[in-house]
């Protein structure tokens, strides 16, 4: 199963006071470095989607792609950019601010997607879906482009138009902790 992984680091970091979240330190290294370390063994290709501090992201050793849709349009803009550059038929997205992501994320998502013949598989813990932790088919690019051309930006609304399957990761719920505030960063560092 050929998978391109995309680490989404293209946001404004508004709740983090405008900080570039992926570059904030977690246990002495940028959060994105932890994400890349965990994701790299699970995929065949790895891309970083970033719109600021591009050179710092390039220093991580992976290609950096920018949104083609202007104005920090959210995760779908990063997925769109990734789909255009991906060399493989399956696309796995993860956020740059979840340094504890599961080591079996790709395997469980692709197994569920293939078994169900779905368009997209989304991680879920308890009753909470995590749409940014998802694996979809690259062939969905034309559908995504039409959705974005309508001015739509919400990932959940795009997923609602697809044949989706949710995959339980309740056994690994802490792995889906993402960091949006300095306080959340401090708490996760103490817990991990």
PDB file of C-alpha atoms in Angstrom:
ATOM      1  CA  UNK A   1       0.000   0.000   0.000  1.00  0.00           C
ATOM      2  CA  UNK A   2       1.794   3.122  -1.171  1.00  0.00           C
ATOM      3  CA  UNK A   3       1.107   6.047   1.151  1.00  0.00           C
ATOM      4  CA  UNK A   4       2.185   9.677   1.092  1.00  0.00           C
ATOM      5  CA  UNK A   5       2.161  11.230   4.548  1.00  0.00           C
ATOM      6  CA  UNK A   6       1.468  14.948   4.903  1.00  0.00           C
ATOM      7  CA  UNK A   7       2.279  16.761   8.126  1.00  0.00           C
ATOM      8  CA  UNK A   8      -0.029  19.769   8.289  1.00  0.00           C
ATOM      9  CA  UNK A   9       1.916  22.729   9.657  1.00  0.00           C
ATOM     10  CA  UNK A  10       0.368  25.498   7.591  1.00  0.00           C
ATOM     11  CA  UNK A  11      -1.834  27.217  10.155  1.00  0.00           C
ATOM     12  CA  UNK A  12      -1.603  30.594  11.842  1.00  0.00           C
ATOM     13  CA  UNK A  13      -1.331  29.256  15.402  1.00  0.00           C
ATOM     14  CA  UNK A  14      -3.935  31.761  16.570  1.00  0.00           C
ATOM     15  CA  UNK A  15      -4.675  30.029  19.891  1.00  0.00           C
ATOM     16  CA  UNK A  16      -0.922  29.792  20.487  1.00  0.00           C
ATOM     17  CA  UNK A  17      -0.522  33.553  20.193  1.00  0.00           C
ATOM     18  CA  UNK A  18       0.539  33.331  16.541  1.00  0.00           C
ATOM     19  CA  UNK A  19       3.415  30.936  17.263  1.00  0.00           C
ATOM     20  CA  UNK A  20       4.345  28.408  14.610  1.00  0.00           C
ATOM     21  CA  UNK A  21       3.151  25.360  16.559  1.00  0.00           C
ATOM     22  CA  UNK A  22       5.212  22.749  14.763  1.00  0.00           C
ATOM     23  CA  UNK A  23       8.413  24.565  15.704  1.00  0.00           C
ATOM     24  CA  UNK A  24       7.617  24.890  19.415  1.00  0.00           C
ATOM     25  CA  UNK A  25       9.801  22.696  21.575  1.00  0.00           C
ATOM     26  CA  UNK A  26       8.459  19.513  23.139  1.00  0.00           C
ATOM     27  CA  UNK A  27      11.013  17.622  25.217  1.00  0.00           C
ATOM     28  CA  UNK A  28      13.866  19.586  23.672  1.00  0.00           C
ATOM     29  CA  UNK A  29      12.937  19.195  19.987  1.00  0.00           C
ATOM     30  CA  UNK A  30      10.390  20.909  17.729  1.00  0.00           C
ATOM     31  CA  UNK A  31       6.993  19.220  17.921  1.00  0.00           C
ATOM     32  CA  UNK A  32       7.097  18.564  14.181  1.00  0.00           C
ATOM     33  CA  UNK A  33      10.336  16.579  14.636  1.00  0.00           C
ATOM     34  CA  UNK A  34       8.485  14.167  16.956  1.00  0.00           C
ATOM     35  CA  UNK A  35       5.639  13.864  14.436  1.00  0.00           C
ATOM     36  CA  UNK A  36       8.037  13.199  11.546  1.00  0.00           C
ATOM     37  CA  UNK A  37       9.947  10.607  13.592  1.00  0.00           C
ATOM     38  CA  UNK A  38       6.741   8.687  14.346  1.00  0.00           C
ATOM     39  CA  UNK A  39       5.196   9.023  10.892  1.00  0.00           C
ATOM     40  CA  UNK A  40       8.207   8.366   8.622  1.00  0.00           C
ATOM     41  CA  UNK A  41       8.345   4.563   9.188  1.00  0.00           C
ATOM     42  CA  UNK A  42       4.625   4.284   8.379  1.00  0.00           C
ATOM     43  CA  UNK A  43       4.637   5.899   4.929  1.00  0.00           C
ATOM     44  CA  UNK A  44       6.476   5.656   1.600  1.00  0.00           C
ATOM     45  CA  UNK A  45       6.847   9.417   1.139  1.00  0.00           C
ATOM     46  CA  UNK A  46       6.657  12.284   3.610  1.00  0.00           C
ATOM     47  CA  UNK A  47       5.796  15.922   2.893  1.00  0.00           C
ATOM     48  CA  UNK A  48       5.485  18.911   5.202  1.00  0.00           C
ATOM     49  CA  UNK A  49       2.776  21.460   4.435  1.00  0.00           C
ATOM     50  CA  UNK A  50       3.892  24.844   5.801  1.00  0.00           C
ATOM     51  CA  UNK A  51       3.185  28.464   4.912  1.00  0.00           C
ATOM     52  CA  UNK A  52       5.589  30.242   7.283  1.00  0.00           C
ATOM     53  CA  UNK A  53       9.232  29.715   8.259  1.00  0.00           C
ATOM     54  CA  UNK A  54       9.668  27.475   5.222  1.00  0.00           C
ATOM     55  CA  UNK A  55      13.465  27.253   5.602  1.00  0.00           C
ATOM     56  CA  UNK A  56      13.189  25.984   9.185  1.00  0.00           C
ATOM     57  CA  UNK A  57      10.814  23.273   8.040  1.00  0.00           C
ATOM     58  CA  UNK A  58      13.112  22.350   5.147  1.00  0.00           C
ATOM     59  CA  UNK A  59      15.852  21.713   7.716  1.00  0.00           C
ATOM     60  CA  UNK A  60      13.762  18.750   8.925  1.00  0.00           C
ATOM     61  CA  UNK A  61      14.913  16.866   5.812  1.00  0.00           C
ATOM     62  CA  UNK A  62      11.631  16.466   3.936  1.00  0.00           C
ATOM     63  CA  UNK A  63      10.074  18.376   1.016  1.00  0.00           C
ATOM     64  CA  UNK A  64       8.019  21.378   2.114  1.00  0.00           C
ATOM     65  CA  UNK A  65       4.925  22.309   0.135  1.00  0.00           C
ATOM     66  CA  UNK A  66       2.828  25.443   0.526  1.00  0.00           C
ATOM     67  CA  UNK A  67      -0.910  25.975   0.162  1.00  0.00           C
ATOM     68  CA  UNK A  68      -1.995  27.030  -3.300  1.00  0.00           C
ATOM     69  CA  UNK A  69      -5.143  28.485  -1.744  1.00  0.00           C
ATOM     70  CA  UNK A  70      -4.283  31.774  -0.070  1.00  0.00           C
ATOM     71  CA  UNK A  71      -5.301  33.065   3.329  1.00  0.00           C
ATOM     72  CA  UNK A  72      -4.449  30.148   5.628  1.00  0.00           C
ATOM     73  CA  UNK A  73      -7.481  28.194   4.425  1.00  0.00           C
ATOM     74  CA  UNK A  74      -7.059  25.334   6.894  1.00  0.00           C
ATOM     75  CA  UNK A  75      -6.310  21.613   6.728  1.00  0.00           C
ATOM     76  CA  UNK A  76      -8.095  21.097   3.411  1.00  0.00           C
ATOM     77  CA  UNK A  77      -5.740  23.573   1.735  1.00  0.00           C
ATOM     78  CA  UNK A  78      -2.827  21.497   3.045  1.00  0.00           C
ATOM     79  CA  UNK A  79      -4.443  18.273   1.871  1.00  0.00           C
ATOM     80  CA  UNK A  80      -5.059  19.866  -1.538  1.00  0.00           C
ATOM     81  CA  UNK A  81      -1.401  20.886  -1.865  1.00  0.00           C
ATOM     82  CA  UNK A  82      -0.292  17.456  -0.701  1.00  0.00           C
ATOM     83  CA  UNK A  83      -2.505  15.613  -3.161  1.00  0.00           C
ATOM     84  CA  UNK A  84      -0.991  17.626  -6.003  1.00  0.00           C
ATOM     85  CA  UNK A  85       2.556  16.652  -5.009  1.00  0.00           C
ATOM     86  CA  UNK A  86       1.980  13.114  -3.713  1.00  0.00           C
ATOM     87  CA  UNK A  87       3.635  10.256  -5.577  1.00  0.00           C
ATOM     88  CA  UNK A  88       1.377   7.570  -4.083  1.00  0.00           C
ATOM     89  CA  UNK A  89      -2.335   6.631  -4.332  1.00  0.00           C
ATOM     90  CA  UNK A  90      -3.119   7.027  -0.627  1.00  0.00           C
ATOM     91  CA  UNK A  91      -2.717  10.202   1.409  1.00  0.00           C
ATOM     92  CA  UNK A  92      -2.358  10.237   5.198  1.00  0.00           C
ATOM     93  CA  UNK A  93      -2.645  13.588   6.991  1.00  0.00           C
ATOM     94  CA  UNK A  94      -1.617  14.380  10.543  1.00  0.00           C
ATOM     95  CA  UNK A  95      -1.267  17.693  12.400  1.00  0.00           C
ATOM     96  CA  UNK A  96       2.144  19.050  13.401  1.00  0.00           C
ATOM     97  CA  UNK A  97       1.020  19.483  17.018  1.00  0.00           C
ATOM     98  CA  UNK A  98       0.369  15.865  18.016  1.00  0.00           C
ATOM     99  CA  UNK A  99       3.843  14.597  18.946  1.00  0.00           C
ATOM    100  CA  UNK A 100       2.561  11.306  20.382  1.00  0.00           C
ATOM    101  CA  UNK A 101       0.695  10.028  17.308  1.00  0.00           C
ATOM    102  CA  UNK A 102       0.305   6.222  17.104  1.00  0.00           C
ATOM    103  CA  UNK A 103       2.976   4.101  15.446  1.00  0.00           C
ATOM    104  CA  UNK A 104       0.230   2.011  13.794  1.00  0.00           C
ATOM    105  CA  UNK A 105      -1.905   4.916  12.532  1.00  0.00           C
ATOM    106  CA  UNK A 106      -1.330   4.272   8.808  1.00  0.00           C
ATOM    107  CA  UNK A 107      -1.789   0.515   9.088  1.00  0.00           C
ATOM    108  CA  UNK A 108      -5.088   0.677  10.930  1.00  0.00           C
ATOM    109  CA  UNK A 109      -6.519   3.429   8.725  1.00  0.00           C
ATOM    110  CA  UNK A 110      -5.568   1.808   5.421  1.00  0.00           C
ATOM    111  CA  UNK A 111      -6.782  -1.618   6.537  1.00  0.00           C
ATOM    112  CA  UNK A 112     -10.195  -0.148   7.369  1.00  0.00           C
ATOM    113  CA  UNK A 113     -10.340   1.884   4.147  1.00  0.00           C
ATOM    114  CA  UNK A 114      -9.474  -1.101   1.946  1.00  0.00           C
ATOM    115  CA  UNK A 115     -11.731  -3.533   3.811  1.00  0.00           C
ATOM    116  CA  UNK A 116     -14.721  -1.188   3.487  1.00  0.00           C
ATOM    117  CA  UNK A 117     -13.681   0.199   0.053  1.00  0.00           C
ATOM    118  CA  UNK A 118     -14.280   3.688   1.466  1.00  0.00           C
ATOM    119  CA  UNK A 119     -13.018   7.045   0.208  1.00  0.00           C
ATOM    120  CA  UNK A 120     -11.565   8.155   3.523  1.00  0.00           C
ATOM    121  CA  UNK A 121     -10.789   6.622   6.934  1.00  0.00           C
ATOM    122  CA  UNK A 122     -10.798   8.885   9.995  1.00  0.00           C
ATOM    123  CA  UNK A 123      -9.313   8.221  13.413  1.00  0.00           C
ATOM    124  CA  UNK A 124     -11.717   8.326  16.343  1.00  0.00           C
ATOM    125  CA  UNK A 125     -11.325   8.109  20.121  1.00  0.00           C
ATOM    126  CA  UNK A 126     -14.475   7.439  22.122  1.00  0.00           C
ATOM    127  CA  UNK A 127     -17.156   9.559  20.434  1.00  0.00           C
ATOM    128  CA  UNK A 128     -14.648  12.136  19.146  1.00  0.00           C
ATOM    129  CA  UNK A 129     -13.643  11.964  15.480  1.00  0.00           C
ATOM    130  CA  UNK A 130     -10.252  13.424  14.530  1.00  0.00           C
ATOM    131  CA  UNK A 131     -10.679  14.391  10.848  1.00  0.00           C
ATOM    132  CA  UNK A 132      -7.158  15.771  10.490  1.00  0.00           C
ATOM    133  CA  UNK A 133      -5.870  12.254  11.283  1.00  0.00           C
ATOM    134  CA  UNK A 134      -7.218  10.673   8.122  1.00  0.00           C
ATOM    135  CA  UNK A 135      -6.238   8.546   5.173  1.00  0.00           C
ATOM    136  CA  UNK A 136      -7.886   9.063   1.796  1.00  0.00           C
ATOM    137  CA  UNK A 137      -7.454   8.217  -1.848  1.00  0.00           C
ATOM    138  CA  UNK A 138      -5.440  10.610  -4.026  1.00  0.00           C
ATOM    139  CA  UNK A 139      -8.105  10.055  -6.676  1.00  0.00           C
ATOM    140  CA  UNK A 140     -10.380  12.343  -4.623  1.00  0.00           C
ATOM    141  CA  UNK A 141      -8.403  15.403  -5.768  1.00  0.00           C
ATOM    142  CA  UNK A 142     -10.993  16.501  -8.400  1.00  0.00           C
ATOM    143  CA  UNK A 143     -13.805  16.274  -5.796  1.00  0.00           C
ATOM    144  CA  UNK A 144     -11.731  18.293  -3.335  1.00  0.00           C
ATOM    145  CA  UNK A 145     -10.991  20.938  -5.954  1.00  0.00           C
ATOM    146  CA  UNK A 146     -14.709  21.332  -6.720  1.00  0.00           C
ATOM    147  CA  UNK A 147     -15.475  21.599  -2.996  1.00  0.00           C
ATOM    148  CA  UNK A 148     -12.810  24.282  -2.507  1.00  0.00           C
ATOM    149  CA  UNK A 149     -13.912  26.170  -5.634  1.00  0.00           C
ATOM    150  CA  UNK A 150     -17.355  26.538  -3.999  1.00  0.00           C
ATOM    151  CA  UNK A 151     -15.618  28.436  -1.197  1.00  0.00           C
ATOM    152  CA  UNK A 152     -16.002  25.581   1.281  1.00  0.00           C
ATOM    153  CA  UNK A 153     -13.229  25.114   3.853  1.00  0.00           C
ATOM    154  CA  UNK A 154     -14.513  22.791   6.618  1.00  0.00           C
ATOM    155  CA  UNK A 155     -12.977  19.342   6.654  1.00  0.00           C
ATOM    156  CA  UNK A 156     -16.024  17.791   8.337  1.00  0.00           C
ATOM    157  CA  UNK A 157     -18.310  19.085   5.566  1.00  0.00           C
ATOM    158  CA  UNK A 158     -16.041  17.665   2.878  1.00  0.00           C
ATOM    159  CA  UNK A 159     -15.918  14.303   4.657  1.00  0.00           C
ATOM    160  CA  UNK A 160     -19.736  14.328   4.848  1.00  0.00           C
ATOM    161  CA  UNK A 161     -19.805  14.262   1.026  1.00  0.00           C
ATOM    162  CA  UNK A 162     -17.599  11.144   0.901  1.00  0.00           C
ATOM    163  CA  UNK A 163     -17.950   7.470   1.744  1.00  0.00           C
ATOM    164  CA  UNK A 164     -16.132   7.565   5.066  1.00  0.00           C
ATOM    165  CA  UNK A 165     -15.291   5.099   7.807  1.00  0.00           C
ATOM    166  CA  UNK A 166     -14.285   5.944  11.364  1.00  0.00           C
ATOM    167  CA  UNK A 167     -11.560   3.825  12.931  1.00  0.00           C
ATOM    168  CA  UNK A 168     -11.424   3.500  16.703  1.00  0.00           C
ATOM    169  CA  UNK A 169      -8.180   4.394  18.428  1.00  0.00           C
ATOM    170  CA  UNK A 170      -9.778   4.654  21.859  1.00  0.00           C
ATOM    171  CA  UNK A 171      -7.061   2.287  23.121  1.00  0.00           C
ATOM    172  CA  UNK A 172      -4.521   5.024  22.248  1.00  0.00           C
ATOM    173  CA  UNK A 173      -6.522   8.169  23.064  1.00  0.00           C
ATOM    174  CA  UNK A 174      -3.586  10.155  24.548  1.00  0.00           C
ATOM    175  CA  UNK A 175      -1.773   9.836  21.200  1.00  0.00           C
ATOM    176  CA  UNK A 176      -4.347  12.191  19.674  1.00  0.00           C
ATOM    177  CA  UNK A 177      -3.718  15.002  22.109  1.00  0.00           C
ATOM    178  CA  UNK A 178      -2.992  18.079  20.072  1.00  0.00           C
ATOM    179  CA  UNK A 179      -1.558  21.259  21.454  1.00  0.00           C
ATOM    180  CA  UNK A 180      -3.344  24.533  20.890  1.00  0.00           C
ATOM    181  CA  UNK A 181      -2.241  26.627  23.866  1.00  0.00           C
ATOM    182  CA  UNK A 182       0.965  27.089  25.881  1.00  0.00           C
ATOM    183  CA  UNK A 183      -0.815  25.493  28.850  1.00  0.00           C
ATOM    184  CA  UNK A 184      -1.685  22.361  26.833  1.00  0.00           C
ATOM    185  CA  UNK A 185       1.963  22.113  25.755  1.00  0.00           C
ATOM    186  CA  UNK A 186       3.142  22.312  29.369  1.00  0.00           C
ATOM    187  CA  UNK A 187       0.592  19.699  30.539  1.00  0.00           C
ATOM    188  CA  UNK A 188       1.490  17.232  27.761  1.00  0.00           C
ATOM    189  CA  UNK A 189       5.218  17.614  28.422  1.00  0.00           C
ATOM    190  CA  UNK A 190       4.666  16.789  32.088  1.00  0.00           C
ATOM    191  CA  UNK A 191       2.472  13.785  31.257  1.00  0.00           C
ATOM    192  CA  UNK A 192       4.585  12.278  28.470  1.00  0.00           C
TER     193      UNK A 192
END
